[in-house]
Short mmCIF file of C-alpha atoms in Angstrom, two decimals:
data_model
loop_
_atom_site.label_atom_id
_atom_site.label_comp_id
_atom_site.label_asym_id
_atom_site.label_seq_id
_atom_site.Cartn_x
_atom_site.Cartn_y
_atom_site.Cartn_z
CA UNK A 228 -0.01 0.05 -0.10
CA UNK A 229 2.77 2.33 0.91
CA UNK A 230 4.41 1.70 -2.71
CA UNK A 231 0.68 2.52 -4.35
CA UNK A 232 0.49 5.64 -2.21
CA UNK A 233 3.98 6.91 -3.20
CA UNK A 234 3.91 5.91 -6.74
CA UNK A 235 0.30 5.75 -8.03
CA UNK A 236 1.06 6.60 -11.68
CA UNK A 237 3.67 4.00 -11.99
CA UNK A 238 1.57 1.35 -10.56
CA UNK A 239 -1.39 2.41 -13.03
CA UNK A 240 0.91 2.12 -15.91
CA UNK A 241 2.17 -1.64 -14.96
CA UNK A 242 -1.41 -2.54 -14.27
CA UNK A 243 -2.25 -1.15 -17.70
CA UNK A 244 0.61 -2.74 -19.42
CA UNK A 245 -0.48 -6.16 -18.15
CA UNK A 246 -4.13 -5.68 -18.64
CA UNK A 247 -3.49 -4.61 -22.33
CA UNK A 248 -1.36 -7.60 -22.94
CA UNK A 249 -4.81 -9.76 -22.71
CA UNK A 250 -6.27 -8.09 -25.75
CA UNK A 251 -3.65 -6.88 -27.96
CA UNK A 252 -3.96 -5.25 -31.41
CA UNK A 253 -2.02 -6.98 -34.30
CA UNK A 254 1.09 -5.08 -35.56
CA UNK A 255 -0.45 -4.68 -39.07
CA UNK A 256 -3.93 -5.25 -40.51
CA UNK A 257 -5.03 -6.12 -44.03
CA UNK A 258 -7.07 -3.07 -44.56
CA UNK A 259 -9.11 -4.82 -47.15
CA UNK A 260 -10.10 -7.88 -45.40
CA UNK A 261 -9.67 -6.67 -41.63
CA UNK A 262 -7.53 -9.77 -40.74
CA UNK A 263 -3.97 -9.74 -39.39
CA UNK A 264 -1.76 -11.02 -42.45
CA UNK A 265 0.72 -13.76 -42.06
CA UNK A 266 3.22 -12.70 -44.69
CA UNK A 267 4.25 -9.60 -43.58
CA UNK A 268 5.52 -7.89 -40.43
CA UNK A 269 7.11 -4.83 -38.86
CA UNK A 270 10.93 -5.12 -38.07
CA UNK A 271 11.23 -2.81 -35.19
CA UNK A 272 15.14 -1.59 -34.46
CA UNK A 273 16.87 -2.32 -31.73
CA UNK A 274 17.01 1.51 -30.90
CA UNK A 275 13.15 1.63 -31.26
CA UNK A 276 12.52 -0.93 -28.81
CA UNK A 277 15.05 0.08 -26.31
CA UNK A 278 13.44 3.56 -25.93
CA UNK A 279 9.81 2.04 -26.77
CA UNK A 280 8.07 4.33 -24.32
CA UNK A 281 9.14 7.45 -26.49
CA UNK A 282 9.07 5.65 -29.74
CA UNK A 283 5.38 4.53 -29.16
CA UNK A 284 4.36 7.78 -27.60
CA UNK A 285 5.61 9.74 -30.65
CA UNK A 286 4.07 7.30 -33.02
CA UNK A 287 0.78 7.41 -31.25
CA UNK A 288 0.99 11.21 -31.69
CA UNK A 289 1.59 10.95 -35.37
CA UNK A 290 -1.34 8.65 -35.98
CA UNK A 291 -4.05 10.88 -34.54
CA UNK A 292 -6.56 12.37 -36.72
CA UNK A 293 -6.91 16.07 -37.03
CA UNK A 294 -9.97 16.36 -34.78
CA UNK A 295 -8.65 13.82 -32.02
CA UNK A 296 -5.26 15.66 -32.22
CA UNK A 297 -6.88 18.68 -31.25
CA UNK A 298 -8.92 17.54 -28.30
CA UNK A 299 -5.74 15.64 -27.13
CA UNK A 300 -3.51 18.35 -27.10
CA UNK A 301 -5.99 20.58 -25.41
CA UNK A 302 -6.91 18.09 -22.72
CA UNK A 303 -3.47 17.08 -22.23
CA UNK A 304 -1.95 20.63 -21.83
CA UNK A 305 -4.68 21.53 -19.12
CA UNK A 306 -3.89 18.23 -17.19
CA UNK A 307 -0.16 18.66 -17.42
CA UNK A 308 -0.67 22.07 -16.26
CA UNK A 309 -3.05 21.86 -13.61
CA UNK A 310 -0.56 18.93 -12.24
CA UNK A 311 2.51 21.19 -12.55
CA UNK A 312 0.61 23.86 -10.80
CA UNK A 313 -0.78 21.72 -7.80
CA UNK A 314 2.09 19.42 -7.46
CA UNK A 315 3.17 18.94 -3.93
CA UNK A 316 6.74 19.88 -2.63
CA UNK A 317 8.56 19.62 0.78
CA UNK A 318 9.36 23.15 0.72
CA UNK A 319 6.77 26.10 0.42
CA UNK A 320 6.05 26.88 -3.18
CA UNK A 321 5.29 30.75 -4.25
CA UNK A 322 2.71 31.75 -6.74
CA UNK A 323 5.35 32.50 -9.32
CA UNK A 324 6.92 29.13 -9.12
CA UNK A 325 3.28 27.27 -9.58
CA UNK A 326 2.85 29.33 -12.59
CA UNK A 327 6.09 28.23 -14.02
CA UNK A 328 5.27 24.74 -13.25
CA UNK A 329 1.80 25.07 -15.11
CA UNK A 330 3.50 26.65 -18.08
CA UNK A 331 6.13 24.17 -17.94
CA UNK A 332 3.52 20.98 -18.03
CA UNK A 333 1.85 22.27 -21.00
CA UNK A 334 4.97 23.07 -22.98
CA UNK A 335 6.07 19.42 -22.51
CA UNK A 336 3.04 18.52 -24.36
CA UNK A 337 3.74 20.83 -26.99
CA UNK A 338 7.31 19.99 -27.32
CA UNK A 339 6.23 16.00 -27.48
CA UNK A 340 3.87 17.10 -30.51
CA UNK A 341 6.82 19.16 -32.07
CA UNK A 342 9.11 15.93 -32.04
CA UNK A 343 6.51 13.55 -33.53
CA UNK A 344 6.57 15.80 -36.40
CA UNK A 345 10.27 16.72 -36.50
CA UNK A 346 12.55 14.56 -34.58
CA UNK A 347 14.57 11.98 -36.53
CA UNK A 348 14.29 8.63 -34.97
CA UNK A 349 14.34 4.80 -35.49
CA UNK A 350 11.06 3.42 -37.48
CA UNK A 351 9.55 0.28 -37.88
CA UNK A 352 10.12 -1.40 -41.28
CA UNK A 353 7.86 -3.61 -43.16
CA UNK A 354 9.15 -6.96 -44.12
CA UNK A 355 7.42 -9.54 -46.45
CA UNK A 356 7.82 -13.10 -47.50
CA UNK A 357 5.95 -12.41 -50.80
CA UNK A 358 8.85 -12.02 -53.05
CA UNK A 359 6.35 -11.79 -55.91
CA UNK A 360 5.20 -8.23 -54.79
CA UNK A 361 6.48 -4.86 -54.78
CA UNK A 362 6.14 -2.68 -51.54
CA UNK A 363 5.23 0.59 -53.10
CA UNK A 364 3.93 4.15 -51.97
CA UNK A 365 1.04 5.66 -54.32
CA UNK A 366 1.16 9.11 -53.09
CA UNK A 367 3.98 11.40 -51.48
CA UNK A 368 5.29 14.76 -52.06
CA UNK A 369 8.60 16.73 -51.74
CA UNK A 370 9.66 20.18 -51.10
CA UNK A 371 8.01 20.99 -54.57
CA UNK A 372 4.77 21.07 -53.33
CA UNK A 373 3.44 24.19 -51.74
CA UNK A 374 2.93 22.60 -48.41
CA UNK A 375 6.03 20.30 -48.62
CA UNK A 376 8.79 20.60 -46.05
CA UNK A 377 11.61 23.03 -46.83
CA UNK A 378 14.50 20.88 -47.83
CA UNK A 379 12.69 17.73 -48.40
CA UNK A 380 14.34 16.88 -51.42
CA UNK A 381 13.70 13.60 -53.72
CA UNK A 382 16.80 12.16 -52.28
CA UNK A 383 15.75 12.70 -48.65
CA UNK A 384 11.98 11.39 -49.65
CA UNK A 385 13.50 8.51 -51.08
CA UNK A 386 15.51 7.59 -48.15
CA UNK A 387 12.57 8.11 -45.61
CA UNK A 388 10.65 5.50 -47.87
CA UNK A 389 13.47 3.12 -47.92
CA UNK A 390 13.92 3.00 -44.24
CA UNK A 391 10.38 1.83 -43.91
CA UNK A 392 10.60 -0.85 -46.32
CA UNK A 393 9.05 0.66 -49.49
CA UNK A 394 10.88 -0.43 -52.71
CA UNK A 395 9.13 1.94 -55.01
CA UNK A 396 6.99 5.25 -54.65
CA UNK A 397 5.14 7.47 -57.13
CA UNK A 398 6.17 11.18 -56.70
CA UNK A 399 3.02 13.10 -56.79
CA UNK A 400 3.74 16.52 -55.87
CA UNK A 401 0.78 18.94 -56.15
CA UNK A 402 -0.20 20.12 -59.33
CA UNK A 403 3.74 19.65 -60.40
CA UNK A 404 4.37 16.68 -62.83
CA UNK A 405 7.19 14.35 -61.96
CA UNK A 406 8.45 12.65 -65.17
CA UNK A 407 10.85 10.06 -63.53
CA UNK A 408 13.71 11.90 -65.15
CA UNK A 409 15.44 12.76 -61.69
CA UNK A 410 16.01 9.23 -60.27
CA UNK A 411 16.80 8.48 -56.51
CA UNK A 412 20.47 8.30 -55.73
CA UNK A 413 21.91 4.58 -56.49
CA UNK A 414 22.84 4.00 -52.81
CA UNK A 415 19.31 4.29 -51.73
CA UNK A 416 17.86 1.73 -53.83
CA UNK A 417 14.49 2.69 -54.27
CA UNK A 418 12.61 3.32 -57.55
CA UNK A 419 10.90 7.13 -58.02
CA UNK A 420 7.90 6.61 -60.40
CA UNK A 421 6.16 9.36 -62.39
CA UNK A 422 3.21 11.14 -60.95
CA UNK A 423 0.95 14.19 -59.98
CA UNK A 424 -1.68 15.27 -57.53
CA UNK A 425 -3.99 17.28 -59.65
CA UNK A 426 -6.26 19.84 -57.61
CA UNK A 427 -9.54 20.03 -59.52
CA UNK A 428 -13.07 20.78 -58.26
CA UNK A 429 -13.52 19.84 -54.82
CA UNK A 430 -11.30 16.72 -55.21
CA UNK A 431 -7.79 15.50 -55.31
CA UNK A 432 -6.85 13.26 -57.97
CA UNK A 433 -3.62 11.36 -57.84
CA UNK A 434 -2.25 10.68 -61.45
CA UNK A 435 0.30 7.88 -61.85
CA UNK A 436 2.11 6.72 -64.75
CA UNK A 437 3.11 8.34 -67.87
CA UNK A 438 1.68 12.12 -66.90
CA UNK A 439 1.85 15.23 -68.58
CA UNK A 440 0.52 18.62 -67.84
CA UNK A 441 -3.09 19.52 -68.08
CA UNK A 442 -5.10 22.74 -67.90
CA UNK A 443 -6.84 22.26 -64.70
CA UNK A 444 -9.20 25.24 -65.36
CA UNK A 445 -11.04 22.93 -67.56
CA UNK A 446 -11.94 20.66 -64.86
CA UNK A 447 -13.51 23.17 -62.28
CA UNK A 448 -16.44 24.91 -61.33
CA UNK A 449 -18.72 21.70 -61.13
CA UNK A 450 -18.71 17.87 -60.65
CA UNK A 451 -19.72 17.29 -64.26
CA UNK A 452 -16.82 19.22 -65.41
CA UNK A 453 -14.40 17.83 -62.88
CA UNK A 454 -14.88 14.30 -63.87
CA UNK A 455 -13.85 14.74 -67.33
CA UNK A 456 -10.21 14.48 -65.90
CA UNK A 457 -10.42 10.90 -65.69
CA UNK A 458 -10.86 10.56 -69.64
CA UNK A 459 -7.96 12.95 -70.11
CA UNK A 460 -5.70 10.89 -67.99
CA UNK A 461 -6.50 7.77 -69.67
CA UNK A 462 -5.74 9.42 -73.05
CA UNK A 463 -2.44 9.86 -71.63
CA UNK A 464 -2.21 6.41 -70.60
CA UNK A 465 -2.08 7.17 -66.65
CA UNK A 466 -4.25 5.89 -63.97
CA UNK A 467 -6.34 8.15 -61.82
CA UNK A 468 -6.92 7.63 -58.21
CA UNK A 469 -9.25 9.54 -55.93
CA UNK A 470 -7.69 10.68 -52.82
CA UNK A 471 -8.72 11.22 -49.30
CA UNK A 472 -10.33 12.96 -47.48
CA UNK A 473 -11.62 15.11 -50.50
CA UNK A 474 -13.74 12.36 -52.23
CA UNK A 475 -15.15 11.28 -49.05
CA UNK A 476 -16.16 14.92 -47.65
CA UNK A 477 -16.81 16.44 -50.92
CA UNK A 478 -18.30 13.71 -53.35
CA UNK A 479 -19.79 10.97 -51.29
CA UNK A 480 -23.05 11.16 -53.27
CA UNK A 481 -21.07 11.54 -56.50
CA UNK A 482 -19.16 8.13 -56.30
CA UNK A 483 -21.24 6.73 -58.80
CA UNK A 484 -20.47 9.49 -61.35
CA UNK A 485 -16.84 9.11 -60.77
CA UNK A 486 -16.83 5.35 -61.58
CA UNK A 487 -18.91 5.88 -64.66
CA UNK A 488 -16.64 8.70 -65.79
CA UNK A 489 -13.49 6.40 -65.62
CA UNK A 490 -11.83 6.81 -62.09
CA UNK A 491 -9.31 3.93 -61.99
CA UNK A 492 -9.31 3.54 -58.05
CA UNK A 493 -9.83 5.11 -54.73
CA UNK A 494 -7.58 5.46 -51.40
CA UNK A 495 -8.99 3.68 -48.46
CA UNK A 496 -6.30 4.73 -46.29
CA UNK A 497 -4.31 8.00 -46.23
CA UNK A 498 -1.88 9.03 -43.27
CA UNK A 499 -2.45 12.70 -43.37
CA UNK A 500 -4.19 13.93 -40.12
CA UNK A 501 -7.44 14.77 -41.98
CA UNK A 502 -7.70 11.82 -43.93
CA UNK A 503 -7.49 9.64 -40.76
CA UNK A 504 -10.80 10.49 -39.73
CA UNK A 505 -12.01 8.22 -42.57
CA UNK A 506 -14.41 5.68 -40.66
CA UNK A 507 -14.42 1.98 -41.13
CA UNK A 508 -17.91 1.86 -42.22
CA UNK A 509 -17.15 4.25 -45.13
CA UNK A 510 -14.01 2.22 -45.90
CA UNK A 511 -15.88 -0.94 -46.07
CA UNK A 512 -18.30 0.76 -48.83
CA UNK A 513 -15.62 1.76 -50.89
CA UNK A 514 -14.04 -1.81 -50.95
CA UNK A 515 -17.32 -3.05 -51.98
CA UNK A 516 -17.69 -0.52 -54.73
CA UNK A 517 -14.12 -1.00 -56.10
CA UNK A 518 -14.67 -4.93 -56.00
CA UNK A 519 -17.87 -4.78 -57.94
CA UNK A 520 -16.22 -2.35 -60.69
CA UNK A 521 -12.58 -4.01 -60.47
CA UNK A 522 -10.91 -0.68 -59.43
CA UNK A 523 -7.75 -0.24 -57.83
CA UNK A 524 -7.70 0.51 -54.10
CA UNK A 525 -4.66 1.78 -52.33
CA UNK A 526 -3.00 3.10 -49.21
CA UNK A 527 -0.94 6.20 -48.93
CA UNK A 528 1.54 7.78 -46.93
CA UNK A 529 0.68 11.24 -48.11
CA UNK A 530 3.97 12.44 -46.67
CA UNK A 531 4.85 16.07 -46.99
CA UNK A 532 8.35 15.73 -45.02
CA UNK A 533 6.66 16.50 -41.99
CA UNK A 534 6.19 13.17 -40.30
CA UNK A 535 8.92 10.54 -39.41
CA UNK A 536 6.94 7.34 -39.63
CA UNK A 537 4.40 5.74 -41.86
CA UNK A 538 1.07 4.00 -41.07
CA UNK A 539 0.34 2.13 -44.61
CA UNK A 540 2.14 -0.06 -47.17
CA UNK A 541 1.20 -1.39 -50.40
CA UNK A 542 2.23 -4.76 -51.78
CA UNK A 543 1.65 -4.67 -55.56
CA UNK A 544 1.71 -7.66 -57.73
CA UNK A 545 3.09 -7.01 -61.25
CA UNK A 546 1.02 -8.03 -64.22
CA UNK A 547 -2.23 -8.08 -62.01
CA UNK A 548 -5.06 -5.44 -62.89
CA UNK A 549 -7.80 -3.66 -61.09
CA UNK A 550 -8.98 -4.95 -57.46
CA UNK A 551 -6.72 -7.67 -57.56
CA UNK A 552 -3.52 -5.76 -58.14
CA UNK A 553 -2.87 -4.27 -54.67
CA UNK A 554 -2.83 -5.44 -50.93
CA UNK A 555 -2.87 -2.60 -48.28
CA UNK A 556 -1.36 -3.18 -44.89
CA UNK A 557 -1.93 -0.51 -42.21
CA UNK A 558 -1.14 -0.05 -38.51
CA UNK A 559 -4.33 -0.50 -36.57
CA UNK A 560 -3.84 2.35 -34.27
CA UNK A 561 -4.25 4.74 -37.73
CA UNK A 562 -7.25 2.58 -38.89
CA UNK A 563 -9.43 3.01 -35.95
CA UNK A 564 -9.19 6.81 -35.77
CA UNK A 565 -12.22 7.70 -37.43
CA UNK A 566 -14.26 5.14 -35.34
CA UNK A 567 -13.34 6.84 -31.94
CA UNK A 568 -15.00 10.12 -31.06
CA UNK A 569 -12.55 13.04 -30.91
CA UNK A 570 -13.17 14.24 -27.26
CA UNK A 571 -12.00 10.87 -25.72
CA UNK A 572 -8.83 10.94 -27.59
CA UNK A 573 -6.63 12.04 -24.66
CA UNK A 574 -7.64 8.60 -23.01
CA UNK A 575 -8.46 6.49 -25.91
CA UNK A 576 -5.36 6.95 -27.70
CA UNK A 577 -2.99 5.99 -25.02
CA UNK A 578 -5.28 2.78 -24.53
CA UNK A 579 -5.07 1.76 -28.12
CA UNK A 580 -1.31 2.51 -28.08
CA UNK A 581 -0.80 0.06 -25.19
CA UNK A 582 -2.76 -2.48 -26.80
CA UNK A 583 -0.60 -2.15 -29.95
CA UNK A 584 2.65 -2.96 -28.22
CA UNK A 585 4.67 -6.08 -29.17
CA UNK A 586 5.96 -8.29 -25.96
CA UNK A 587 9.44 -6.76 -26.76
CA UNK A 588 8.15 -3.19 -26.45
CA UNK A 589 6.04 -4.11 -23.30
CA UNK A 590 9.26 -5.44 -21.63
CA UNK A 591 11.08 -2.39 -22.42
CA UNK A 592 8.31 0.05 -21.02
CA UNK A 593 8.27 -2.54 -17.77
CA UNK A 594 12.05 -2.15 -17.79
CA UNK A 595 11.96 1.86 -17.78
CA UNK A 596 9.17 1.99 -15.06
CA UNK A 597 11.32 -0.27 -12.80
CA UNK A 598 14.48 1.81 -13.51
CA UNK A 599 12.60 5.05 -12.61
CA UNK A 600 11.02 3.68 -9.47
CA UNK A 601 14.36 2.82 -8.09
CA UNK A 602 15.64 6.10 -9.06
CA UNK A 603 12.80 7.79 -7.03
CA UNK A 604 13.25 5.41 -4.18
CA UNK A 605 17.00 6.16 -3.60
CA UNK A 606 17.66 8.30 -0.39
CA UNK A 607 19.10 11.47 -0.80
CA UNK A 608 21.31 13.28 1.94
CA UNK A 609 19.77 16.63 2.79
CA UNK A 610 20.09 19.26 0.24
CA UNK A 611 21.16 16.86 -2.21
CA UNK A 612 19.46 17.59 -5.78
CA UNK A 613 18.09 14.97 -7.87
CA UNK A 614 20.35 13.27 -10.78
CA UNK A 615 21.00 9.66 -12.11
CA UNK A 616 24.13 9.95 -10.25
CA UNK A 617 22.33 9.26 -7.16
CA UNK A 618 21.08 5.92 -8.58
CA UNK A 619 24.76 4.94 -9.65
CA UNK A 620 26.23 5.83 -6.28
CA UNK A 621 23.23 4.07 -4.51
CA UNK A 622 23.65 0.96 -6.35
CA UNK A 623 27.41 0.52 -5.73
CA UNK A 624 27.47 1.67 -2.04
CA UNK A 625 28.12 -0.56 0.46
CA UNK A 626 26.42 -0.61 3.80
CA UNK A 627 28.44 0.56 6.51
CA UNK A 628 28.86 -1.23 9.77
CA UNK A 629 27.93 0.49 12.96
CA UNK A 630 30.89 1.19 15.07
CA UNK A 631 31.08 -1.07 18.27
CA UNK A 632 32.30 0.72 21.62
CA UNK A 633 35.32 -0.29 23.19
CA UNK A 634 34.00 -0.34 26.35
CA UNK A 635 30.80 -2.04 27.94
CA UNK A 636 29.13 0.66 29.97
CA UNK A 637 28.27 -0.14 33.32
#
C-alpha cells in the first residue's frame, strides 16, 4: 500500500501494460479484409525497442486524426498544467513558481507534438515473405509542393521511404508533374515513379504513370466538368486515383458518377491527419464498390516531409490489374481513428497505443518503469539535488557497519 500511495502513476501504468497484453492489437492489419496478415510484419530496430516508451508515444501522436489531435492537445495541456501547478513539494512554493510549473507542464506536451513531426528517430520497417510483390507508396510529396517541408528533396524523400521498407514510390507533388527523369541516388536503392496530384473541383486526383501537364481550369466549377479529368488521364495512359479526404467529404454522393466517368481507383487509407478520420464503415463501402467495378484500392503515406513514420504500405503484384492488383497493410492505431469520438482522444489514444505493443516493447516499458522507481526510491542526503548519479552511487554503495564501542557501559 505504501508503494501504491507513493507511486500511483507508475503502478497504474504497470497494471495497464499487463491488462492490455490480454487483448492486444496486431502489428498490421490487411485494410481490405480486416484480418492480421501472415506474410508481412514490422521489423523494429533495436533503438526503437530500447526506447519504446518514447518511440510508441511519438508514433501514437503521429497517428491522431486532426480532430482527435486537437482534443488530445487541449486536454493534455490542461492536465499537465494543472498537475504542475498543484503538485506538492516539501518546501513552500510561491505563486510565481506554481505558474512556472503550470506553463512547463503544458510546454512538455507541445514539445512532444513537435518531436513527433520533426525529430529523426528509428522507425519500424515492413518485411514481407511475398517475393512476387513490390512494396510501394502511391502518394507522396517533396519540397516542390506548396505544403512540402523545406529541404525535403527527392533524395531525402526516397531515403525516408527506404528506411520503412518501401521499394518504390510515385512522386505526386501538387500540380507539378514528376516525369521520372530525376532518379533517386543509387545508394538508396528505391525506384521513383512518375506522377502528380491534380487539384480540381473539390477533389484531389492522384495521377500515376506517364503523366503530362493539364489545364486544370478545364476541370473546375462543377462536378460534371471535374469528372472529365479521368478520360483525359486515360488518354495519356495514366491511372487516376481519387484521394482522401476530398472524395469522402465532398463527393460521397457522387461516387457513382466518378466510376462512370472512368476513375481507376480510390484511396482507402491515407496517413494525413484529416484523412485518418475516414471511418471503417465508409472504408468497407469503398472496398465493396471497388470490388464490384474491378477498381484499384490503395493506401498512401501522403507524406510531405513533416512526419517521421508511416502508417500504411502497399504490396503490388506486377501484371495484375484492377482490384486484385494491390494489398494494403496498415497500422491498426491509424485505421481506428475514424471510429472513436474526438473528445475522448486523450484517453483512448494511450489505451490503443498500449494494446498495440509487442512483447518486446512491453518489456521495455516495464524495464523503464522499474528503473525510474529505483531512482525515485533512492534516499538522498539533505540538500542533495536530483540526478542519476544518486542511483549509480546508491547501487554501488556498500552498507556501513555500525561502530562497536570499546567499553561496555556499566
